[in-house]
XYZ file of N, CA and C in Angstrom:
540
model
N 0.813 -1.182 -0.026
C -0.005 0.001 0.001
C 0.827 1.258 0.002
N 2.034 1.191 0.466
C 2.871 2.366 0.651
C 3.384 2.889 -0.695
N 2.485 3.199 -1.571
C 2.872 3.648 -2.911
C 2.551 5.099 -3.158
N 2.096 5.808 -2.127
C 1.785 7.217 -2.293
C 0.394 7.461 -2.782
N -0.410 6.418 -2.936
C -1.793 6.567 -3.455
C -2.629 7.328 -2.426
N -3.429 8.267 -2.930
C -4.337 8.938 -2.062
C -5.549 8.034 -1.838
N -5.883 7.831 -0.609
C -6.978 6.952 -0.288
C -7.632 7.325 1.012
N -8.685 8.165 0.929
C -9.390 8.456 2.141
C -10.287 7.296 2.503
N -10.760 6.615 1.493
C -11.563 5.405 1.690
C -11.042 4.406 0.635
N -10.545 3.309 1.093
C -9.954 2.298 0.237
C -10.976 1.243 -0.066
N -11.160 0.943 -1.345
C -12.166 -0.050 -1.748
C -11.818 -1.434 -1.234
N -12.843 -2.177 -0.739
C -12.686 -3.518 -0.344
C -12.983 -4.397 -1.563
N -12.063 -5.277 -1.951
C -12.270 -6.092 -3.188
C -13.628 -6.855 -3.099
N -14.269 -6.935 -4.238
C -15.487 -7.709 -4.445
C -16.694 -7.151 -3.667
N -16.622 -5.906 -3.239
C -17.735 -5.282 -2.550
C -17.816 -3.801 -2.967
N -18.901 -3.153 -2.584
C -19.059 -1.707 -2.797
C -18.553 -0.966 -1.567
N -18.124 -1.702 -0.527
C -17.710 -1.145 0.713
C -16.330 -0.458 0.644
N -16.179 0.584 1.440
C -14.922 1.281 1.517
C -14.351 1.141 2.926
N -13.039 0.973 3.018
C -12.380 0.910 4.291
C -11.913 2.307 4.637
N -12.281 2.815 5.814
C -11.816 4.160 6.198
C -10.310 4.146 6.475
N -9.556 4.831 5.614
C -8.105 4.935 5.767
C -7.615 6.110 4.962
N -6.542 6.724 5.329
C -5.910 7.834 4.598
C -4.420 7.521 4.560
N -3.947 7.056 3.424
C -2.528 6.824 3.253
C -1.781 8.141 3.230
N -2.436 9.200 2.723
C -1.837 10.523 2.717
C -1.498 10.982 4.159
N -2.471 10.818 5.036
C -2.294 11.223 6.433
C -1.186 10.378 7.103
N -1.177 9.076 6.800
C -0.160 8.220 7.327
C 1.247 8.622 6.864
N 1.333 8.903 5.591
C 2.614 9.351 5.043
C 3.034 10.710 5.620
N 2.058 11.583 5.817
C 2.338 12.926 6.357
C 2.904 12.852 7.763
N 2.289 12.063 8.661
C 2.768 12.009 10.020
C 4.106 11.285 10.035
N 4.311 10.253 9.293
C 5.625 9.596 9.306
C 6.700 10.531 8.772
N 6.390 11.266 7.729
C 7.344 12.224 7.188
C 7.676 13.325 8.191
N 6.620 13.828 8.858
C 6.811 14.876 9.832
C 7.730 14.432 10.975
N 7.492 13.188 11.442
C 8.314 12.683 12.538
C 9.738 12.423 12.078
N 9.918 11.934 10.856
C 11.266 11.797 10.341
C 11.980 13.128 10.197
N 11.240 14.145 9.857
C 11.749 15.482 9.709
C 12.106 16.116 11.070
N 11.230 15.833 12.072
C 11.456 16.421 13.428
C 10.944 15.419 14.439
N 11.864 14.706 15.045
C 11.534 13.619 16.007
C 10.719 14.111 17.181
N 10.718 15.370 17.525
C 9.971 15.900 18.650
C 8.433 15.761 18.417
N 8.045 15.739 17.164
C 6.639 15.602 16.836
C 6.123 14.231 17.300
N 7.019 13.243 17.344
C 6.618 11.907 17.787
C 5.970 11.922 19.127
N 6.531 12.664 20.065
C 6.020 12.695 21.439
C 4.563 13.186 21.517
N 4.241 14.199 20.732
C 2.828 14.678 20.699
C 1.918 13.690 20.035
N 2.347 13.071 18.969
C 1.468 12.105 18.260
C 1.332 10.820 19.049
N 2.434 10.344 19.650
C 2.466 9.055 20.332
C 1.667 9.092 21.632
N 1.202 10.268 22.030
C 0.345 10.383 23.229
C -0.942 9.583 23.034
N -1.354 9.450 21.735
C -2.591 8.690 21.448
C -2.478 7.740 20.275
N -1.479 7.981 19.402
C -1.315 7.193 18.183
C -0.396 6.052 18.416
N -0.779 4.858 18.026
C 0.020 3.621 18.174
C 0.172 3.006 16.767
N 1.102 2.094 16.654
C 1.311 1.494 15.335
C 0.108 0.763 14.769
N -0.648 0.160 15.720
C -1.832 -0.590 15.231
C -2.928 0.294 14.640
N -2.852 1.582 14.806
C -3.806 2.485 14.226
C -3.556 2.741 12.740
N -2.370 2.392 12.239
C -2.048 2.640 10.832
C -2.707 1.522 9.994
N -3.239 1.860 8.865
C -3.886 0.914 7.941
C -2.815 0.140 7.155
N -1.835 0.846 6.645
C -0.800 0.241 5.800
C 0.203 -0.522 6.678
N 0.424 -1.819 6.432
C 1.327 -2.599 7.235
C 2.792 -2.042 7.215
N 3.191 -1.498 6.088
C 4.551 -0.919 6.015
C 4.614 0.340 6.896
N 3.574 1.114 6.920
C 3.545 2.289 7.777
C 3.552 1.894 9.258
N 2.849 0.797 9.575
C 2.897 0.265 10.950
C 4.343 -0.096 11.366
N 5.018 -0.772 10.454
C 6.353 -1.237 10.646
C 7.288 -0.021 10.859
N 7.146 0.966 10.034
C 7.962 2.218 10.137
C 7.717 2.923 11.454
N 6.422 3.068 11.795
C 6.080 3.752 13.029
C 6.632 3.020 14.259
N 6.523 1.689 14.269
C 7.121 0.866 15.337
C 8.617 1.098 15.458
N 9.292 1.137 14.345
C 10.739 1.328 14.379
C 11.081 2.732 14.836
N 10.310 3.734 14.430
C 10.507 5.113 14.895
C 10.334 5.111 16.383
N 9.251 4.496 16.869
C 8.952 4.450 18.286
C 10.115 3.840 19.090
N 10.607 2.704 18.612
C 11.715 2.034 19.267
C 12.943 2.928 19.345
N 13.258 3.614 18.239
C 14.430 4.476 18.238
C 14.256 5.678 19.145
N 13.176 6.397 18.975
C 12.919 7.614 19.735
C 12.830 7.310 21.248
N 12.117 6.236 21.583
C 11.982 5.898 23.008
C 13.264 5.417 23.664
N 14.248 5.048 22.809
C 15.544 4.651 23.351
C 16.536 5.809 23.297
N 16.033 6.993 22.947
C 16.883 8.160 22.935
C 17.728 8.362 21.701
N 17.404 7.608 20.639
C 18.184 7.706 19.404
C 17.431 8.455 18.363
N 18.112 8.914 17.356
C 17.571 9.680 16.253
C 16.823 8.718 15.302
N 15.618 9.063 14.941
C 14.855 8.287 13.937
C 14.942 9.039 12.658
N 15.918 8.675 11.820
C 16.130 9.299 10.536
C 16.028 8.228 9.464
N 15.895 8.592 8.167
C 15.887 7.551 7.162
C 17.081 6.653 7.210
N 18.275 7.176 7.518
C 19.478 6.364 7.562
C 19.401 5.366 8.745
N 18.995 5.831 9.914
C 18.886 4.969 11.101
C 17.810 3.895 10.892
N 16.658 4.333 10.381
C 15.538 3.368 10.208
C 15.903 2.317 9.142
N 16.610 2.701 8.140
C 16.958 1.772 7.085
C 17.830 0.633 7.683
N 18.659 0.965 8.611
C 19.497 -0.068 9.272
C 18.622 -1.115 9.938
N 17.533 -0.665 10.615
C 16.695 -1.560 11.358
C 15.694 -2.327 10.500
N 15.287 -1.713 9.375
C 14.228 -2.256 8.578
C 14.749 -2.969 7.289
N 16.019 -2.946 7.050
C 16.575 -3.432 5.816
C 16.203 -4.876 5.476
N 15.951 -5.717 6.479
C 15.656 -7.113 6.224
C 14.150 -7.382 6.154
N 13.302 -6.358 6.252
C 11.854 -6.512 6.225
C 11.338 -6.485 4.778
N 10.683 -7.555 4.374
C 10.273 -7.647 2.968
C 9.298 -6.560 2.564
N 8.318 -6.266 3.386
C 7.360 -5.236 3.081
C 8.042 -3.860 2.873
N 9.015 -3.616 3.737
C 9.769 -2.362 3.702
C 10.558 -2.293 2.354
N 11.190 -3.335 1.997
C 11.956 -3.380 0.776
C 11.029 -3.201 -0.427
N 9.894 -3.852 -0.429
C 8.906 -3.746 -1.516
C 8.388 -2.323 -1.653
N 8.255 -1.595 -0.515
C 7.745 -0.240 -0.529
C 8.818 0.753 -1.098
N 10.031 0.341 -1.184
C 11.077 1.213 -1.731
C 12.239 1.432 -0.761
N 12.171 0.866 0.394
C 13.311 0.936 1.335
C 13.665 2.315 1.752
N 14.974 2.552 1.787
C 15.489 3.880 2.249
C 14.977 4.989 1.407
N 14.809 4.730 0.081
C 14.328 5.741 -0.846
C 12.907 6.212 -0.411
N 12.076 5.247 -0.009
C 10.732 5.585 0.473
C 10.775 6.448 1.715
N 11.669 6.112 2.659
C 11.810 6.921 3.887
C 12.271 8.324 3.536
N 13.220 8.481 2.629
C 13.699 9.765 2.239
C 12.585 10.574 1.551
N 11.762 9.851 0.791
C 10.651 10.501 0.099
C 9.642 11.007 1.171
N 9.367 10.194 2.174
C 8.420 10.604 3.259
C 8.926 11.876 3.929
N 10.247 11.875 4.288
C 10.837 13.031 5.014
C 10.894 14.273 4.125
N 11.084 14.114 2.820
C 11.232 15.242 1.917
C 9.884 15.844 1.506
N 8.830 15.027 1.576
C 7.482 15.515 1.068
C 6.523 15.814 2.216
N 7.001 16.293 3.314
C 6.121 16.623 4.451
C 5.317 17.843 4.083
N 3.976 17.767 4.053
C 3.176 18.913 3.718
C 3.339 20.085 4.719
N 3.381 19.672 6.012
C 3.530 20.693 7.092
C 3.769 20.017 8.385
N 4.755 20.456 9.130
C 4.957 19.863 10.447
C 3.982 20.443 11.469
N 3.446 21.664 11.125
C 2.493 22.306 12.020
C 1.224 21.483 12.179
N 0.823 20.814 11.110
C -0.441 20.030 11.201
C -0.208 18.550 11.482
N 1.003 18.204 11.907
C 1.321 16.786 12.109
C 0.388 16.077 13.063
N 0.073 16.713 14.188
C -0.780 16.063 15.182
C -2.183 15.892 14.599
N -2.607 16.794 13.704
C -3.901 16.630 13.113
C -3.896 15.403 12.172
N -2.745 15.140 11.479
C -2.665 13.931 10.617
C -2.765 12.704 11.550
N -2.104 12.755 12.629
C -2.148 11.624 13.601
C -3.585 11.414 14.086
N -4.316 12.476 14.353
C -5.704 12.361 14.771
C -6.569 11.712 13.698
N -6.331 12.111 12.428
C -7.087 11.516 11.368
C -6.888 9.999 11.286
N -5.615 9.603 11.444
C -5.294 8.138 11.404
C -6.000 7.419 12.547
N -5.893 8.025 13.727
C -6.563 7.446 14.936
C -8.061 7.330 14.725
N -8.688 8.402 14.268
C -10.131 8.358 14.076
C -10.573 7.333 12.999
N -9.826 7.252 11.896
C -10.195 6.247 10.865
C -9.936 4.827 11.385
N -8.971 4.645 12.279
C -8.780 3.358 12.903
C -9.984 3.001 13.785
N -10.489 3.946 14.497
C -11.690 3.683 15.297
C -12.871 3.290 14.404
N -12.984 3.978 13.285
C -14.081 3.642 12.336
C -13.897 2.171 11.814
N -12.688 1.783 11.526
C -12.442 0.415 11.117
C -12.785 -0.569 12.214
N -12.471 -0.223 13.470
C -12.852 -1.044 14.605
C -14.354 -1.212 14.736
N -15.043 -0.071 14.529
C -16.511 -0.135 14.596
C -17.058 -1.014 13.498
N -16.524 -0.923 12.295
C -16.970 -1.768 11.223
C -16.707 -3.267 11.565
N -15.583 -3.548 12.141
C -15.255 -4.921 12.525
C -16.237 -5.466 13.565
N -16.481 -4.680 14.585
C -17.418 -5.067 15.646
C -18.806 -5.314 15.025
N -19.238 -4.342 14.228
C -20.565 -4.446 13.584
C -20.706 -5.754 12.746
N -19.666 -6.003 11.969
C -19.699 -7.197 11.109
C -19.756 -8.479 11.915
N -18.922 -8.509 13.008
C -18.934 -9.654 13.886
C -20.300 -9.853 14.542
N -20.923 -8.736 14.961
C -22.245 -8.817 15.558
C -23.293 -9.406 14.600
N -23.232 -8.929 13.371
C -24.172 -9.399 12.330
C -23.936 -10.879 12.041
N -22.670 -11.248 11.847
C -22.335 -12.636 11.546
C -22.725 -13.564 12.690
N -22.451 -13.129 13.878
C -22.820 -13.963 15.048
C -24.310 -14.108 15.249
N -25.023 -13.038 15.030
C -26.487 -13.092 15.153
C -27.117 -14.022 14.113
N -26.536 -14.051 12.925
C -27.020 -14.901 11.837
C -26.946 -16.393 12.136
N -25.955 -16.770 12.924
C -25.751 -18.176 13.236
C -25.954 -18.503 14.661
N -26.752 -17.740 15.330
C -27.034 -17.837 16.744
C -27.617 -19.213 17.056
N -27.144 -19.743 18.175
C -27.623 -21.073 18.647
C -28.207 -20.886 20.024
N -28.779 -21.956 20.548
C -29.310 -21.923 21.915
C -28.227 -21.635 22.941
N -27.013 -22.087 22.653
C -25.918 -21.895 23.573
C -25.411 -20.435 23.556
N -25.725 -19.747 22.496
C -25.235 -18.344 22.300
C -26.393 -17.401 22.427
N -26.836 -17.173 23.648
C -28.028 -16.354 23.930
C -27.820 -14.882 23.452
N -28.873 -14.235 22.983
C -28.802 -12.827 22.565
C -28.277 -11.954 23.715
N -28.594 -12.230 24.943
C -28.063 -11.414 26.038
C -26.568 -11.515 26.097
N -25.995 -12.698 25.891
C -24.521 -12.871 25.891
C -23.907 -12.144 24.680
N -24.591 -12.160 23.562
C -24.133 -11.475 22.397
C -24.082 -9.935 22.667
N -25.100 -9.421 23.308
C -25.111 -8.011 23.693
C -23.985 -7.654 24.633
N -23.788 -8.520 25.606
C -22.680 -8.254 26.551
C -21.336 -8.248 25.858
N -21.118 -9.182 24.947
C -19.844 -9.227 24.243
C -19.690 -8.001 23.344
N -20.789 -7.597 22.683
C -20.733 -6.373 21.817
C -20.414 -5.151 22.677
N -21.051 -5.050 23.846
C -20.775 -3.925 24.764
C -19.302 -3.909 25.167
N -18.771 -5.073 25.553
C -17.390 -5.174 25.922
C -16.459 -4.733 24.812
N -16.751 -5.165 23.589
C -15.930 -4.815 22.479
C -15.974 -3.287 22.189
N -17.176 -2.755 22.265
C -17.339 -1.275 22.076
C -16.664 -0.505 23.197
N -16.771 -0.988 24.393
C -16.123 -0.292 25.516
C -14.641 -0.340 25.359
N -14.089 -1.466 24.964
C -12.665 -1.599 24.768
C -12.183 -0.664 23.655
N -12.939 -0.574 22.580
C -12.582 0.317 21.494
C -12.609 1.781 21.941
N -13.658 2.122 22.723
C -13.799 3.498 23.195
C -12.665 3.867 24.178
N -12.262 2.912 24.990
C -11.273 3.206 26.035
C -9.786 3.183 25.534
N -9.537 2.233 24.629
C -8.134 2.031 24.227
C -7.850 2.516 22.817
N -8.902 2.690 22.029
C -8.697 3.091 20.641
C -8.235 1.965 19.771
N -8.331 0.708 20.242
C -7.970 -0.392 19.420
C -8.959 -1.540 19.635
N -9.037 -2.329 18.593
C -9.966 -3.456 18.641
C -9.275 -4.673 18.028
N -9.578 -5.857 18.509
C -9.061 -7.029 17.881
C -8.307 -7.921 18.841
N -8.183 -7.524 20.087
C -7.497 -8.365 21.033
C -8.357 -9.444 21.616
N -9.602 -9.529 21.153
C -10.491 -10.512 21.698
C -11.221 -9.970 22.909
N -12.205 -10.717 23.394
C -12.951 -10.273 24.549
C -12.184 -10.535 25.814
N -12.362 -9.627 26.778
C -11.681 -9.774 28.064
C -12.714 -9.820 29.153
N -12.376 -10.450 30.211
C -13.253 -10.467 31.372
C -13.192 -9.057 31.994
N -14.149 -8.723 32.789
C -14.177 -7.415 33.445
C -12.913 -7.284 34.330
N -12.541 -8.314 35.030
C -11.371 -8.280 35.922
C -10.111 -7.978 35.103
N -9.910 -8.671 33.989
C -8.681 -8.396 33.172
C -8.718 -6.999 32.556
N -9.919 -6.520 32.202
C -10.024 -5.161 31.605
C -9.649 -4.131 32.694
N -10.106 -4.363 33.928
C -9.810 -3.424 35.040
C -8.297 -3.466 35.269
N -7.726 -4.633 35.324
C -6.264 -4.796 35.557
C -5.499 -4.076 34.521
N -5.884 -4.258 33.245
C -5.162 -3.572 32.157
C -5.297 -2.060 32.259
């Protein structure tokens, strides 16, 4: 996906459905952070790698996070050293792609806004996933899977999405959610 394509909504194959994602916003925040590592701290207050739609962007953000959090510079040269063996990274263009991200930053002033767009679209994808699972589960409901239990599980999933901004870790008991 890391090909520079503009995609506010990415088409899902074999459907009329669109996946909420913005590769432009993902590229903009990554480029801004590569340009000025201090931006990472403001964005990382709420943005995590799992919020990125593009797997290569997730990989890059994780590497940036590792470098910055260990007190090192996250630059295209430094990142290339850590990502050089990752196939997705190489397919995206490797060091040249990182340099392109850093060189084509639309504005560092709006970087946190780009991060917020990525986060919000990730929440929308989480909502879509929860909704799809609820529909699929209701369609094949059995006597063992009571509607009340389905509602409880849906509420837990929505609560987890609302509280953490991520979805997909499976259902947790109330005790484990409180502990987390």
